[in-house]
PDB file of C-alpha atoms in Angstrom:
ATOM      1  CA  MET A   1       0.000   0.000   0.000  1.00 47.00           C
ATOM      2  CA  CYS A   2       1.257   3.413  -0.851  1.00 45.00           C
ATOM      3  CA  SER A   3       1.470   6.248   1.663  1.00 45.00           C
ATOM      4  CA  ILE A   4       0.923   9.992   1.446  1.00 43.00           C
ATOM      5  CA  VAL A   5       4.057  12.171   1.740  1.00 43.00           C
ATOM      6  CA  ALA A   6       3.364  15.070   4.069  1.00 43.00           C
ATOM      7  CA  TYR A   7       3.034  18.641   2.639  1.00 42.00           C
ATOM      8  CA  THR A   8       4.970  17.975  -0.564  1.00 43.00           C
ATOM      9  CA  GLU A   9       3.812  15.444  -3.052  1.00 43.00           C
ATOM     10  CA  LYS A  10       0.719  13.306  -3.083  1.00 44.00           C
ATOM     11  CA  THR A  11       1.291   9.855  -4.581  1.00 43.00           C
ATOM     12  CA  VAL A  12      -1.273   7.616  -6.200  1.00 44.00           C
ATOM     13  CA  ASN A  13      -0.423   4.072  -7.271  1.00 49.00           C
ATOM     14  CA  CYS A  14       3.156   4.791  -6.142  1.00 46.00           C
ATOM     15  CA  LYS A  15       3.660   7.416  -8.889  1.00 49.00           C
ATOM     16  CA  PRO A  16       4.060  11.087  -7.994  1.00 48.00           C
ATOM     17  CA  THR A  17       1.588  13.448  -9.525  1.00 48.00           C
ATOM     18  CA  THR A  18       2.830  16.477 -11.414  1.00 47.00           C
ATOM     19  CA  VAL A  19       2.925  19.514  -9.158  1.00 47.00           C
ATOM     20  CA  ASN A  20       3.691  23.047 -10.332  1.00 50.00           C
ATOM     21  CA  ARG A  21       5.975  25.102  -8.035  1.00 49.00           C
ATOM     22  CA  TYR A  22       7.004  28.762  -8.108  1.00 48.00           C
ATOM     23  CA  TYR A  23      10.519  29.788  -7.089  1.00 44.00           C
ATOM     24  CA  MET A  24      12.323  33.107  -7.664  1.00 47.00           C
ATOM     25  CA  GLY A  25      10.071  33.938 -10.578  1.00 47.00           C
ATOM     26  CA  PHE A  26      10.420  30.483 -12.216  1.00 46.00           C
ATOM     27  CA  VAL A  27       7.748  27.881 -12.692  1.00 48.00           C
ATOM     28  CA  VAL A  28       9.255  24.533 -11.721  1.00 46.00           C
ATOM     29  CA  ILE A  29       7.481  21.388 -12.877  1.00 50.00           C
ATOM     30  CA  GLY A  30       7.580  18.123 -11.026  1.00 54.00           C
ATOM     31  CA  THR A  31      10.797  16.475  -9.922  1.00 53.00           C
ATOM     32  CA  LYS A  32      13.010  19.083 -11.658  1.00 55.00           C
ATOM     33  CA  TYR A  33      12.446  21.271  -8.594  1.00 57.00           C
ATOM     34  CA  ASN A  34      15.254  19.665  -6.571  1.00 66.00           C
ATOM     35  CA  TYR A  35      17.877  20.221  -9.266  1.00 64.00           C
ATOM     36  CA  LEU A  36      16.957  23.873  -9.793  1.00 69.00           C
ATOM     37  CA  GLN A  37      16.856  24.459  -6.054  1.00 67.00           C
ATOM     38  CA  LYS A  38      20.425  23.213  -5.726  1.00 62.00           C
ATOM     39  CA  PHE A  39      21.539  25.331  -8.681  1.00 64.00           C
ATOM     40  CA  LEU A  40      19.985  28.502  -7.243  1.00 66.00           C
ATOM     41  CA  ALA A  41      21.490  27.808  -3.832  1.00 61.00           C
ATOM     42  CA  PHE A  42      24.941  27.398  -5.395  1.00 59.00           C
ATOM     43  CA  PHE A  43      24.464  30.531  -7.506  1.00 61.00           C
ATOM     44  CA  SER A  44      23.444  32.563  -4.429  1.00 59.00           C
ATOM     45  CA  PHE A  45      26.490  31.301  -2.551  1.00 53.00           C
ATOM     46  CA  MET A  46      28.845  32.334  -5.362  1.00 56.00           C
ATOM     47  CA  VAL A  47      27.266  35.808  -5.529  1.00 48.00           C
ATOM     48  CA  PHE A  48      27.719  36.159  -1.763  1.00 45.00           C
ATOM     49  CA  VAL A  49      31.358  35.076  -1.939  1.00 41.00           C
ATOM     50  CA  PHE A  50      32.055  37.487  -4.819  1.00 46.00           C
ATOM     51  CA  PHE A  51      30.650  40.546  -3.096  1.00 45.00           C
ATOM     52  CA  TYR A  52      31.980  39.624   0.331  1.00 38.00           C
ATOM     53  CA  THR A  53      35.496  39.167  -1.067  1.00 38.00           C
ATOM     54  CA  HIS A  54      35.426  42.547  -2.808  1.00 43.00           C
ATOM     55  CA  ALA A  55      33.963  44.287   0.216  1.00 43.00           C
ATOM     56  CA  ASN A  56      36.632  42.777   2.444  1.00 48.00           C
ATOM     57  CA  ALA A  57      39.541  42.853   0.021  1.00 62.00           C
ATOM     58  CA  TYR A  58      43.017  42.172   1.307  1.00 78.00           C
ATOM     59  CA  VAL A  59      44.604  45.334   2.690  1.00 89.00           C
ATOM     60  CA  ILE A  60      48.372  45.761   2.639  1.00 94.00           C
ATOM     61  CA  PRO A  61      49.741  46.018   6.217  1.00 95.00           C
ATOM     62  CA  GLY A  62      50.576  49.545   7.379  1.00 95.00           C
ATOM     63  CA  PRO A  63      54.381  49.082   7.620  1.00 96.00           C
ATOM     64  CA  HIS A  64      54.531  47.775   4.042  1.00 97.00           C
ATOM     65  CA  VAL A  65      52.416  50.702   2.786  1.00 97.00           C
ATOM     66  CA  LEU A  66      54.866  53.099   4.456  1.00 97.00           C
ATOM     67  CA  GLU A  67      57.764  51.305   2.788  1.00 96.00           C
ATOM     68  CA  LEU A  68      56.108  51.736  -0.612  1.00 96.00           C
ATOM     69  CA  MET A  69      55.450  55.409   0.142  1.00 97.00           C
ATOM     70  CA  ILE A  70      59.127  56.041   0.921  1.00 96.00           C
ATOM     71  CA  GLU A  71      60.179  54.300  -2.296  1.00 95.00           C
ATOM     72  CA  LYS A  72      57.791  56.427  -4.343  1.00 94.00           C
ATOM     73  CA  LEU A  73      59.026  59.674  -2.769  1.00 95.00           C
ATOM     74  CA  GLY A  74      62.558  59.014  -3.964  1.00 92.00           C
ATOM     75  CA  ARG A  75      65.896  58.188  -2.415  1.00 83.00           C
ATOM     76  CA  GLY A  76      67.665  61.553  -2.511  1.00 90.00           C
ATOM     77  CA  LYS A  77      69.956  62.770   0.268  1.00 94.00           C
ATOM     78  CA  SER A  78      68.508  66.254   0.701  1.00 97.00           C
ATOM     79  CA  LEU A  79      65.907  68.760  -0.497  1.00 97.00           C
ATOM     80  CA  LEU A  80      65.762  72.546  -0.730  1.00 98.00           C
ATOM     81  CA  ILE A  81      62.230  73.981  -0.934  1.00 98.00           C
ATOM     82  CA  SER A  82      61.099  77.565  -1.492  1.00 98.00           C
ATOM     83  CA  GLN A  83      57.463  78.266  -0.630  1.00 98.00           C
ATOM     84  CA  LYS A  84      54.814  80.790   0.344  1.00 97.00           C
ATOM     85  CA  LEU A  85      53.216  80.388   3.763  1.00 96.00           C
ATOM     86  CA  SER A  86      49.758  81.815   4.479  1.00 95.00           C
ATOM     87  CA  ILE A  87      48.385  81.834   8.029  1.00 92.00           C
ATOM     88  CA  TYR A  88      44.753  82.755   8.701  1.00 91.00           C
ATOM     89  CA  ASP A  89      43.985  84.449  11.991  1.00 82.00           C
ATOM     90  CA  VAL A  90      40.351  83.367  12.113  1.00 75.00           C
ATOM     91  CA  SER A  91      39.939  84.623  15.669  1.00 72.00           C
ATOM     92  CA  HIS A  92      40.595  88.274  14.841  1.00 64.00           C
ATOM     93  CA  LYS A  93      39.068  89.955  11.787  1.00 63.00           C
ATOM     94  CA  LYS A  94      40.214  87.054   9.586  1.00 68.00           C
ATOM     95  CA  ASN A  95      43.643  88.564   9.025  1.00 82.00           C
ATOM     96  CA  ILE A  96      46.059  86.783   6.685  1.00 88.00           C
ATOM     97  CA  ILE A  97      49.777  86.578   7.412  1.00 89.00           C
ATOM     98  CA  GLU A  98      51.825  85.812   4.287  1.00 92.00           C
ATOM     99  CA  LEU A  99      55.520  84.991   4.462  1.00 94.00           C
ATOM    100  CA  ARG A 100      58.255  83.463   2.324  1.00 96.00           C
ATOM    101  CA  GLU A 101      59.828  80.324   3.752  1.00 97.00           C
ATOM    102  CA  THR A 102      62.835  78.181   2.853  1.00 98.00           C
ATOM    103  CA  LEU A 103      63.037  74.544   3.901  1.00 98.00           C
ATOM    104  CA  LYS A 104      66.108  72.355   4.154  1.00 98.00           C
ATOM    105  CA  TYR A 105      65.668  68.589   4.418  1.00 98.00           C
ATOM    106  CA  SER A 106      68.663  66.434   5.291  1.00 97.00           C
ATOM    107  CA  PHE A 107      67.425  62.855   5.240  1.00 96.00           C
ATOM    108  CA  PRO A 108      66.525  60.922   7.205  1.00 94.00           C
ATOM    109  CA  GLU A 109      66.114  62.978  10.425  1.00 94.00           C
ATOM    110  CA  LYS A 110      67.140  66.629  10.027  1.00 97.00           C
ATOM    111  CA  PHE A 111      65.019  69.614   9.023  1.00 98.00           C
ATOM    112  CA  ARG A 112      65.423  73.381   9.043  1.00 98.00           C
ATOM    113  CA  SER A 113      62.961  76.177   8.235  1.00 98.00           C
ATOM    114  CA  GLU A 114      63.999  79.797   7.698  1.00 97.00           C
ATOM    115  CA  ILE A 115      61.748  82.836   7.331  1.00 96.00           C
ATOM    116  CA  GLN A 116      63.200  86.267   6.702  1.00 91.00           C
ATOM    117  CA  SER A 117      60.653  89.087   6.851  1.00 88.00           C
ATOM    118  CA  GLU A 118      61.176  92.850   6.835  1.00 85.00           C
ATOM    119  CA  ASN A 119      60.933  92.892  10.611  1.00 83.00           C
ATOM    120  CA  ALA A 120      62.514  89.686  11.874  1.00 89.00           C
ATOM    121  CA  LYS A 121      64.077  86.321  11.111  1.00 93.00           C
ATOM    122  CA  ARG A 122      62.795  82.967  12.306  1.00 94.00           C
ATOM    123  CA  ILE A 123      64.732  79.710  12.388  1.00 96.00           C
ATOM    124  CA  TYR A 124      63.102  76.416  13.260  1.00 97.00           C
ATOM    125  CA  VAL A 125      65.233  73.267  13.478  1.00 98.00           C
ATOM    126  CA  PHE A 126      64.118  69.712  14.078  1.00 98.00           C
ATOM    127  CA  SER A 127      66.930  67.199  14.402  1.00 97.00           C
ATOM    128  CA  LEU A 128      67.073  63.674  15.820  1.00 94.00           C
ATOM    129  CA  GLY A 129      63.798  64.197  17.691  1.00 93.00           C
ATOM    130  CA  ALA A 130      64.692  67.570  19.260  1.00 96.00           C
ATOM    131  CA  ALA A 131      63.316  70.981  18.235  1.00 96.00           C
ATOM    132  CA  LEU A 132      64.411  74.602  18.572  1.00 95.00           C
ATOM    133  CA  THR A 133      62.863  77.894  17.436  1.00 93.00           C
ATOM    134  CA  VAL A 134      64.827  81.136  17.262  1.00 94.00           C
ATOM    135  CA  ILE A 135      63.392  84.559  16.426  1.00 91.00           C
ATOM    136  CA  ASP A 136      65.693  87.564  16.146  1.00 88.00           C
ATOM    137  CA  ASP A 137      68.554  85.761  17.872  1.00 88.00           C
ATOM    138  CA  LYS A 138      66.342  84.741  20.779  1.00 90.00           C
ATOM    139  CA  ILE A 139      65.407  81.175  21.629  1.00 92.00           C
ATOM    140  CA  VAL A 140      61.634  81.280  21.956  1.00 89.00           C
ATOM    141  CA  SER A 141      60.817  77.572  22.132  1.00 89.00           C
ATOM    142  CA  ASN A 142      62.371  74.122  22.378  1.00 91.00           C
ATOM    143  CA  THR A 143      59.157  72.255  21.578  1.00 90.00           C
ATOM    144  CA  GLU A 144      57.131  71.594  18.441  1.00 91.00           C
ATOM    145  CA  THR A 145      53.458  71.946  17.601  1.00 91.00           C
ATOM    146  CA  ARG A 146      51.251  69.713  15.487  1.00 92.00           C
ATOM    147  CA  PHE A 147      51.717  72.156  12.607  1.00 95.00           C
ATOM    148  CA  ASP A 148      55.397  71.240  12.486  1.00 95.00           C
ATOM    149  CA  CYS A 149      54.607  67.559  11.927  1.00 96.00           C
ATOM    150  CA  TYR A 150      53.558  67.933   8.283  1.00 97.00           C
ATOM    151  CA  LYS A 151      57.190  67.502   7.226  1.00 97.00           C
ATOM    152  CA  ASP A 152      57.569  64.071   8.832  1.00 97.00           C
ATOM    153  CA  VAL A 153      56.124  62.086   5.927  1.00 96.00           C
ATOM    154  CA  PHE A 154      58.918  63.478   3.695  1.00 95.00           C
ATOM    155  CA  LEU A 155      61.709  63.655   6.257  1.00 97.00           C
ATOM    156  CA  TYR A 156      61.915  60.091   7.549  1.00 96.00           C
ATOM    157  CA  ARG A 157      63.292  58.103   4.609  1.00 93.00           C
ATOM    158  CA  SER A 158      63.459  55.008   6.796  1.00 93.00           C
ATOM    159  CA  ARG A 159      60.408  52.856   7.467  1.00 95.00           C
ATOM    160  CA  ILE A 160      61.478  52.033  11.023  1.00 96.00           C
ATOM    161  CA  LEU A 161      62.149  55.680  11.865  1.00 96.00           C
ATOM    162  CA  LEU A 162      58.859  56.763  10.311  1.00 97.00           C
ATOM    163  CA  GLN A 163      56.914  54.046  12.125  1.00 96.00           C
ATOM    164  CA  ASN A 164      58.415  55.113  15.446  1.00 96.00           C
ATOM    165  CA  ARG A 165      57.663  58.764  14.732  1.00 96.00           C
ATOM    166  CA  LEU A 166      54.048  58.063  13.774  1.00 97.00           C
ATOM    167  CA  SER A 167      53.587  55.917  16.873  1.00 96.00           C
ATOM    168  CA  LEU A 168      54.793  58.789  19.057  1.00 94.00           C
ATOM    169  CA  LEU A 169      52.200  60.994  17.358  1.00 95.00           C
ATOM    170  CA  GLY A 170      49.392  58.535  18.083  1.00 95.00           C
ATOM    171  CA  VAL A 171      49.173  56.608  14.789  1.00 97.00           C
ATOM    172  CA  ASP A 172      48.831  52.846  15.268  1.00 97.00           C
ATOM    173  CA  THR A 173      50.691  51.582  12.205  1.00 97.00           C
ATOM    174  CA  SER A 174      49.571  47.995  12.860  1.00 96.00           C
ATOM    175  CA  VAL A 175      46.031  48.986  11.797  1.00 97.00           C
ATOM    176  CA  SER A 176      45.230  49.539   8.114  1.00 97.00           C
ATOM    177  CA  SER A 177      42.108  49.675   5.955  1.00 97.00           C
ATOM    178  CA  LEU A 178      40.773  51.064   2.682  1.00 97.00           C
ATOM    179  CA  GLY A 179      38.800  54.309   2.554  1.00 97.00           C
ATOM    180  CA  ARG A 180      37.484  56.947   0.161  1.00 96.00           C
ATOM    181  CA  PHE A 181      38.673  60.547   0.089  1.00 96.00           C
ATOM    182  CA  GLN A 182      37.790  63.095  -2.600  1.00 93.00           C
ATOM    183  CA  ASN A 183      36.414  60.316  -4.837  1.00 93.00           C
ATOM    184  CA  LYS A 184      39.622  58.289  -4.654  1.00 95.00           C
ATOM    185  CA  THR A 185      40.502  55.074  -2.849  1.00 97.00           C
ATOM    186  CA  ALA A 186      43.185  55.393  -0.196  1.00 97.00           C
ATOM    187  CA  TYR A 187      45.004  53.295   2.367  1.00 98.00           C
ATOM    188  CA  VAL A 188      44.160  54.378   5.897  1.00 98.00           C
ATOM    189  CA  ILE A 189      46.910  53.693   8.421  1.00 98.00           C
ATOM    190  CA  GLY A 190      45.943  53.931  12.067  1.00 98.00           C
ATOM    191  CA  ALA A 191      42.181  53.353  11.839  1.00 97.00           C
ATOM    192  CA  LYS A 192      39.434  51.190  10.416  1.00 97.00           C
ATOM    193  CA  TYR A 193      37.564  53.254   7.848  1.00 97.00           C
ATOM    194  CA  PRO A 194      35.354  55.281   8.366  1.00 96.00           C
ATOM    195  CA  ASP A 195      36.492  55.845  11.972  1.00 96.00           C
ATOM    196  CA  GLU A 196      38.111  59.305  12.260  1.00 95.00           C
ATOM    197  CA  SER A 197      38.212  59.485  16.053  1.00 94.00           C
ATOM    198  CA  VAL A 198      41.899  58.525  16.238  1.00 95.00           C
ATOM    199  CA  SER A 199      45.091  59.828  14.624  1.00 97.00           C
ATOM    200  CA  GLN A 200      45.633  58.370  11.142  1.00 98.00           C
ATOM    201  CA  ILE A 201      47.403  58.975   7.854  1.00 98.00           C
ATOM    202  CA  TRP A 202      45.958  58.375   4.377  1.00 98.00           C
ATOM    203  CA  LEU A 203      47.887  57.413   1.226  1.00 98.00           C
ATOM    204  CA  ASP A 204      46.571  57.274  -2.333  1.00 97.00           C
ATOM    205  CA  LYS A 205      46.005  53.627  -3.261  1.00 96.00           C
ATOM    206  CA  ASN A 206      47.610  53.961  -6.702  1.00 96.00           C
ATOM    207  CA  THR A 207      50.532  56.321  -6.042  1.00 96.00           C
ATOM    208  CA  PHE A 208      51.162  55.708  -2.303  1.00 97.00           C
ATOM    209  CA  GLN A 209      51.488  59.480  -1.890  1.00 97.00           C
ATOM    210  CA  PRO A 210      50.137  60.986   1.356  1.00 98.00           C
ATOM    211  CA  VAL A 211      46.826  62.770   0.843  1.00 98.00           C
ATOM    212  CA  ARG A 212      45.751  63.564   4.422  1.00 98.00           C
ATOM    213  CA  TRP A 213      46.911  63.248   7.991  1.00 98.00           C
ATOM    214  CA  ILE A 214      44.494  63.519  10.899  1.00 97.00           C
ATOM    215  CA  ILE A 215      46.183  64.392  14.200  1.00 96.00           C
ATOM    216  CA  ILE A 216      44.029  64.190  17.312  1.00 93.00           C
ATOM    217  CA  ASP A 217      45.008  66.173  20.388  1.00 84.00           C
ATOM    218  CA  ASN A 218      45.586  63.613  23.154  1.00 73.00           C
ATOM    219  CA  LYS A 219      44.087  65.980  25.709  1.00 73.00           C
ATOM    220  CA  SER A 220      40.871  66.558  23.772  1.00 69.00           C
ATOM    221  CA  ASN A 221      39.481  64.284  21.074  1.00 66.00           C
ATOM    222  CA  LYS A 222      37.433  67.246  19.832  1.00 77.00           C
ATOM    223  CA  ASP A 223      40.587  69.188  18.906  1.00 89.00           C
ATOM    224  CA  VAL A 224      41.478  67.900  15.445  1.00 94.00           C
ATOM    225  CA  LEU A 225      44.153  69.081  13.025  1.00 95.00           C
ATOM    226  CA  GLU A 226      43.894  67.719   9.495  1.00 98.00           C
ATOM    227  CA  ILE A 227      46.744  68.162   7.025  1.00 98.00           C
ATOM    228  CA  ARG A 228      46.017  67.675   3.311  1.00 98.00           C
ATOM    229  CA  TYR A 229      48.666  67.150   0.653  1.00 98.00           C
ATOM    230  CA  GLY A 230      47.979  67.937  -3.015  1.00 97.00           C
ATOM    231  CA  ASP A 231      49.390  68.930  -6.413  1.00 97.00           C
ATOM    232  CA  TRP A 232      52.243  66.440  -6.297  1.00 97.00           C
ATOM    233  CA  LYS A 233      55.131  67.250  -8.619  1.00 96.00           C
ATOM    234  CA  GLN A 234      58.050  65.108  -9.740  1.00 94.00           C
ATOM    235  CA  THR A 235      61.525  66.681  -9.905  1.00 91.00           C
ATOM    236  CA  HIS A 236      64.442  64.453 -10.901  1.00 87.00           C
ATOM    237  CA  LYS A 237      62.736  61.258  -9.697  1.00 86.00           C
ATOM    238  CA  ALA A 238      61.671  62.854  -6.404  1.00 93.00           C
ATOM    239  CA  TRP A 239      58.064  63.721  -5.547  1.00 96.00           C
ATOM    240  CA  TYR A 240      56.855  66.628  -3.395  1.00 97.00           C
ATOM    241  CA  PRO A 241      53.402  68.245  -2.860  1.00 98.00           C
ATOM    242  CA  MET A 242      53.143  71.782  -4.162  1.00 98.00           C
ATOM    243  CA  ARG A 243      50.127  72.531  -1.935  1.00 98.00           C
ATOM    244  CA  ILE A 244      49.590  71.675   1.725  1.00 98.00           C
ATOM    245  CA  GLU A 245      46.496  72.717   3.665  1.00 98.00           C
ATOM    246  CA  PHE A 246      45.857  72.724   7.406  1.00 97.00           C
ATOM    247  CA  TYR A 247      42.340  72.446   8.833  1.00 96.00           C
ATOM    248  CA  HIS A 248      41.698  72.955  12.526  1.00 93.00           C
ATOM    249  CA  ASN A 249      38.309  71.490  13.421  1.00 92.00           C
ATOM    250  CA  ASP A 250      37.321  71.728   9.721  1.00 94.00           C
ATOM    251  CA  ILE A 251      38.387  75.395   9.406  1.00 93.00           C
ATOM    252  CA  LEU A 252      41.220  76.277   7.000  1.00 95.00           C
ATOM    253  CA  VAL A 253      43.891  77.985   9.120  1.00 93.00           C
ATOM    254  CA  ARG A 254      47.068  77.610   7.089  1.00 95.00           C
ATOM    255  CA  GLU A 255      48.261  76.986   3.517  1.00 97.00           C
ATOM    256  CA  ILE A 256      51.603  76.282   1.910  1.00 98.00           C
ATOM    257  CA  TYR A 257      52.401  76.704  -1.785  1.00 98.00           C
ATOM    258  CA  ALA A 258      55.805  75.420  -2.881  1.00 98.00           C
ATOM    259  CA  ASP A 259      57.276  76.965  -6.041  1.00 95.00           C
ATOM    260  CA  LYS A 260      60.929  75.859  -6.199  1.00 96.00           C
ATOM    261  CA  ILE A 261      62.477  72.466  -5.497  1.00 96.00           C
ATOM    262  CA  LYS A 262      66.151  71.542  -5.604  1.00 96.00           C
ATOM    263  CA  ILE A 263      67.312  67.958  -5.247  1.00 95.00           C
ATOM    264  CA  ASN A 264      70.452  66.920  -3.314  1.00 96.00           C
ATOM    265  CA  PRO A 265      71.926  70.312  -2.391  1.00 97.00           C
ATOM    266  CA  SER A 266      74.830  70.384   0.074  1.00 97.00           C
ATOM    267  CA  PHE A 267      74.187  71.620   3.627  1.00 98.00           C
ATOM    268  CA  SER A 268      76.543  72.250   6.530  1.00 96.00           C
ATOM    269  CA  ASP A 269      75.968  69.985   9.533  1.00 96.00           C
ATOM    270  CA  GLU A 270      75.947  73.051  11.808  1.00 96.00           C
ATOM    271  CA  LEU A 271      72.654  74.168  10.279  1.00 97.00           C
ATOM    272  CA  PHE A 272      70.934  71.231  11.989  1.00 98.00           C
ATOM    273  CA  ASP A 273      73.043  71.033  15.150  1.00 97.00           C
ATOM    274  CA  ILE A 274      70.673  72.094  17.920  1.00 96.00           C
ATOM    275  CA  GLU A 275      73.320  72.012  20.655  1.00 94.00           C
ATOM    276  CA  HIS A 276      75.524  74.269  18.558  1.00 94.00           C
ATOM    277  CA  LEU A 277      72.637  76.666  17.963  1.00 94.00           C
ATOM    278  CA  LYS A 278      71.839  76.746  21.671  1.00 92.00           C
ATOM    279  CA  SER A 279      75.406  77.644  22.488  1.00 91.00           C
ATOM    280  CA  VAL A 280      75.441  80.406  19.890  1.00 90.00           C
ATOM    281  CA  TYR A 281      72.251  82.073  21.023  1.00 89.00           C
ATOM    282  CA  LEU A 282      72.773  81.473  24.722  1.00 71.00           C
ATOM    283  CA  ASN A 283      76.074  83.348  24.459  1.00 52.00           C
ATOM    284  CA  LEU A 284      74.117  86.354  23.232  1.00 55.00           C
ATOM    285  CA  GLY A 285      72.441  86.524  26.633  1.00 49.00           C
ATOM    286  CA  SER A 286      69.053  87.052  25.039  1.00 50.00           C
ATOM    287  CA  VAL A 287      67.085  83.933  25.849  1.00 51.00           C
ATOM    288  CA  GLU A 288      63.383  84.633  25.863  1.00 53.00           C
ATOM    289  CA  LYS A 289      61.335  82.627  28.324  1.00 54.00           C
ATOM    290  CA  ASP A 290      58.526  80.563  26.862  1.00 52.00           C
ATOM    291  CA  ASN A 291      55.373  82.320  28.113  1.00 54.00           C
ATOM    292  CA  SER A 292      52.979  80.531  25.774  1.00 55.00           C
ATOM    293  CA  GLN A 293      51.888  77.897  28.290  1.00 54.00           C
ATOM    294  CA  GLY A 294      48.170  77.255  28.109  1.00 54.00           C
ATOM    295  CA  LEU A 295      47.847  78.314  24.484  1.00 64.00           C
ATOM    296  CA  ASN A 296      46.721  75.839  21.829  1.00 74.00           C
ATOM    297  CA  ASP A 297      48.510  75.167  18.537  1.00 76.00           C
ATOM    298  CA  ILE A 298      46.571  77.865  16.700  1.00 75.00           C
ATOM    299  CA  GLN A 299      47.247  80.570  19.291  1.00 78.00           C
ATOM    300  CA  LYS A 300      50.937  79.688  19.570  1.00 79.00           C
ATOM    301  CA  THR A 301      51.358  79.816  15.810  1.00 80.00           C
ATOM    302  CA  ILE A 302      49.590  83.166  15.435  1.00 80.00           C
ATOM    303  CA  LYS A 303      51.552  84.678  18.299  1.00 80.00           C
ATOM    304  CA  GLU A 304      54.872  83.445  16.960  1.00 83.00           C
ATOM    305  CA  PHE A 305      54.384  84.534  13.353  1.00 84.00           C
ATOM    306  CA  LYS A 306      52.975  87.923  14.282  1.00 78.00           C
ATOM    307  CA  LYS A 307      56.458  88.712  15.554  1.00 77.00           C
ATOM    308  CA  LEU A 308      57.661  88.378  11.977  1.00 82.00           C
ATOM    309  CA  TYR A 309      54.784  90.214  10.375  1.00 71.00           C
ATOM    310  CA  GLU A 310      54.172  93.205  12.596  1.00 68.00           C
TER     311      GLU A 310
END
């Protein structure tokens, strides 16, 4: 005696009747249903795998991305940059301070900035992790601000040195992801995209050139400085951005426009010797005490550069 199969097919004389079924817009007739069901299940699985793989594509580890960035920048020994610096005093009648600046890079750890205005001269030196600022033969500071960090992505032509420097500035180089910035894909080092609550640096996915650097103030997560790098130019196999912008809490506060680049000039070691500079200016007996305690990066910068402009 034949039995009745529950909820699926009713059999008579041990032969299944023909039953029409509807699945995903198809009409499936009789026993062909099982084969098509397996096919659609397999097809759905492959679609899932395809999109999941692309959505979670392999991301190059942060240290390797930094290594590729350094290779793309070039392997020169030094750089001489001439540029225009514009500082926006957004707190007071939106005044603009414009100055000419000369930069000297001695790779991999020495940097010097010189500004000569009609009223004063400013020298800023960063060497082997130490900093010194001199204005009119007076030492005004032996610390750096976040604004001074923009140079680091060009200065440290060693992956280990750059990793250590970024770590000190709050960038976790062990974390990397892919993100989108200005309609381009970029590697994000220091955060999982789209998280922007921690310090991180972004590099163009195709060129490995830095495009932005977000620096979070450790004392206040709401105090954010974002540095953007653009208009990259190649000079004798070395790359450098001709435009750099600084945004403090999404407000443009500073711009740099480079106009002249010289590769591998010769520099005297004394230009970057902070201990030598201290001895020179200390002997003048004109050390100015640092009375900028309590001021943020913006206020310190405005105060310092006004001495050159006024």
